[in-house]
């Protein structure tokens, strides 16, 4: 599966999150051409600070694969992972992370820090940023514009 194809699926999840009143971030876990898991932010719905799209996709993927090790998998996410999620990528031994919009405030796959490459965490997860960046940024921008009354 091409990176752009998988990111389109993550964007579907992000849009569904926005419709539910959640910050619109979507994630899709893929191994080869198979979609293993899909998730969207659910922090408000679950009242759970860890219910980020990435965390939920990794948890679901581990259940499907019956393994905490997600080697050979790629996580596609519409927003660059935060420190918690980037740490989880490393702990899951994920092969790749592909993200859309950069997070200059707390992105930890290149913007503020490159946590998955930190040798203390194994440094085995590589990332690629900016895939369908404009679309990913637009979903976030539109969501926050509506919340601030600037629809």
PDB file of N, CA and C in Angstrom, residues 11 21 25 29-31 34-35 40-43 47 58 65 67 88 103 106 117 120 122 131 141 143 147-148 151:
ATOM      1  N   UNK A  11      -7.010  10.057   7.198  1.00  0.00           N
ATOM      2  CA  UNK A  11      -7.794  11.284   7.087  1.00  0.00           C
ATOM      3  C   UNK A  11      -9.288  11.018   7.300  1.00  0.00           C
ATOM      4  N   UNK A  21     -16.493  15.774  17.739  1.00  0.00           N
ATOM      5  CA  UNK A  21     -16.045  16.820  18.650  1.00  0.00           C
ATOM      6  C   UNK A  21     -14.664  16.602  19.226  1.00  0.00           C
ATOM      7  N   UNK A  25      -7.551  13.862  14.692  1.00  0.00           N
ATOM      8  CA  UNK A  25      -6.351  13.087  14.386  1.00  0.00           C
ATOM      9  C   UNK A  25      -6.803  11.661  14.138  1.00  0.00           C
ATOM     10  N   UNK A  29      -2.921   1.509  11.117  1.00  0.00           N
ATOM     11  CA  UNK A  29      -1.777   0.608  11.232  1.00  0.00           C
ATOM     12  C   UNK A  29      -1.837  -0.392  10.086  1.00  0.00           C
ATOM     13  N   UNK A  30      -0.737  -0.502   9.340  1.00  0.00           N
ATOM     14  CA  UNK A  30      -0.683  -1.332   8.137  1.00  0.00           C
ATOM     15  C   UNK A  30       0.514  -2.264   8.211  1.00  0.00           C
ATOM     16  N   UNK A  31       0.293  -3.484   7.745  1.00  0.00           N
ATOM     17  CA  UNK A  31       1.403  -4.430   7.556  1.00  0.00           C
ATOM     18  C   UNK A  31       1.298  -4.945   6.130  1.00  0.00           C
ATOM     19  N   UNK A  34      -2.105  -4.904   4.131  1.00  0.00           N
ATOM     20  CA  UNK A  34      -3.250  -5.180   5.006  1.00  0.00           C
ATOM     21  C   UNK A  34      -3.404  -4.100   6.081  1.00  0.00           C
ATOM     22  N   UNK A  35      -4.600  -3.552   6.170  1.00  0.00           N
ATOM     23  CA  UNK A  35      -4.912  -2.621   7.259  1.00  0.00           C
ATOM     24  C   UNK A  35      -5.205  -3.468   8.490  1.00  0.00           C
ATOM     25  N   UNK A  40      -9.151   6.820  15.863  1.00  0.00           N
ATOM     26  CA  UNK A  40      -9.216   8.286  15.877  1.00  0.00           C
ATOM     27  C   UNK A  40      -9.118   8.726  17.319  1.00  0.00           C
ATOM     28  N   UNK A  41      -8.799   9.989  17.532  1.00  0.00           N
ATOM     29  CA  UNK A  41      -8.759  10.522  18.889  1.00  0.00           C
ATOM     30  C   UNK A  41     -10.078  10.255  19.591  1.00  0.00           C
ATOM     31  N   UNK A  42      -9.999   9.866  20.866  1.00  0.00           N
ATOM     32  CA  UNK A  42     -11.178   9.612  21.694  1.00  0.00           C
ATOM     33  C   UNK A  42     -10.974  10.138  23.114  1.00  0.00           C
ATOM     34  N   UNK A  43     -10.119  11.138  23.270  1.00  0.00           N
ATOM     35  CA  UNK A  43      -9.810  11.641  24.621  1.00  0.00           C
ATOM     36  C   UNK A  43     -11.043  12.161  25.332  1.00  0.00           C
ATOM     37  N   UNK A  47     -12.743  10.168  28.166  1.00  0.00           N
ATOM     38  CA  UNK A  47     -12.173  10.881  29.306  1.00  0.00           C
ATOM     39  C   UNK A  47     -10.861  10.209  29.723  1.00  0.00           C
ATOM     40  N   UNK A  58      -2.285   1.375  17.928  1.00  0.00           N
ATOM     41  CA  UNK A  58      -1.255   0.425  18.365  1.00  0.00           C
ATOM     42  C   UNK A  58      -1.855  -0.659  19.257  1.00  0.00           C
ATOM     43  N   UNK A  65      -2.780  -8.829  16.136  1.00  0.00           N
ATOM     44  CA  UNK A  65      -1.582  -9.624  15.830  1.00  0.00           C
ATOM     45  C   UNK A  65      -1.134 -10.515  16.979  1.00  0.00           C
ATOM     46  N   UNK A  67       0.462  -9.757  19.614  1.00  0.00           N
ATOM     47  CA  UNK A  67       1.852  -9.467  19.941  1.00  0.00           C
ATOM     48  C   UNK A  67       2.009  -7.999  20.295  1.00  0.00           C
ATOM     49  N   UNK A  88       5.659   5.252  22.417  1.00  0.00           N
ATOM     50  CA  UNK A  88       4.938   4.001  22.176  1.00  0.00           C
ATOM     51  C   UNK A  88       5.362   3.363  20.858  1.00  0.00           C
ATOM     52  N   UNK A 103       3.923  19.025  13.962  1.00  0.00           N
ATOM     53  CA  UNK A 103       3.485  19.653  15.215  1.00  0.00           C
ATOM     54  C   UNK A 103       4.687  20.377  15.813  1.00  0.00           C
ATOM     55  N   UNK A 106       4.854  20.177  19.940  1.00  0.00           N
ATOM     56  CA  UNK A 106       5.263  18.997  20.707  1.00  0.00           C
ATOM     57  C   UNK A 106       5.467  17.753  19.841  1.00  0.00           C
ATOM     58  N   UNK A 117      14.223   7.732  17.061  1.00  0.00           N
ATOM     59  CA  UNK A 117      15.608   7.460  16.681  1.00  0.00           C
ATOM     60  C   UNK A 117      16.564   7.473  17.870  1.00  0.00           C
ATOM     61  N   UNK A 120      18.645   5.263  23.108  1.00  0.00           N
ATOM     62  CA  UNK A 120      18.224   4.728  24.402  1.00  0.00           C
ATOM     63  C   UNK A 120      16.947   3.894  24.268  1.00  0.00           C
ATOM     64  N   UNK A 122      16.236   2.121  21.421  1.00  0.00           N
ATOM     65  CA  UNK A 122      16.453   1.151  20.354  1.00  0.00           C
ATOM     66  C   UNK A 122      16.689   1.794  19.001  1.00  0.00           C
ATOM     67  N   UNK A 131       3.333  13.722   4.435  1.00  0.00           N
ATOM     68  CA  UNK A 131       2.512  13.016   3.446  1.00  0.00           C
ATOM     69  C   UNK A 131       1.091  13.579   3.499  1.00  0.00           C
ATOM     70  N   UNK A 141      -7.026  22.776  10.857  1.00  0.00           N
ATOM     71  CA  UNK A 141      -7.323  24.209  10.773  1.00  0.00           C
ATOM     72  C   UNK A 141      -8.837  24.463  10.774  1.00  0.00           C
ATOM     73  N   UNK A 143     -11.239  22.522  11.891  1.00  0.00           N
ATOM     74  CA  UNK A 143     -11.801  22.150  13.192  1.00  0.00           C
ATOM     75  C   UNK A 143     -11.633  23.282  14.203  1.00  0.00           C
ATOM     76  N   UNK A 147     -14.369  25.815  16.062  1.00  0.00           N
ATOM     77  CA  UNK A 147     -14.459  25.868  17.536  1.00  0.00           C
ATOM     78  C   UNK A 147     -14.297  27.290  18.051  1.00  0.00           C
ATOM     79  N   UNK A 148     -13.538  28.093  17.335  1.00  0.00           N
ATOM     80  CA  UNK A 148     -13.307  29.479  17.764  1.00  0.00           C
ATOM     81  C   UNK A 148     -14.348  30.431  17.191  1.00  0.00           C
ATOM     82  N   UNK A 151     -16.127  30.066  11.596  1.00  0.00           N
ATOM     83  CA  UNK A 151     -16.574  29.221  10.493  1.00  0.00           C
ATOM     84  C   UNK A 151     -16.783  30.060   9.273  1.00  0.00           C
TER      85      UNK A 151
END
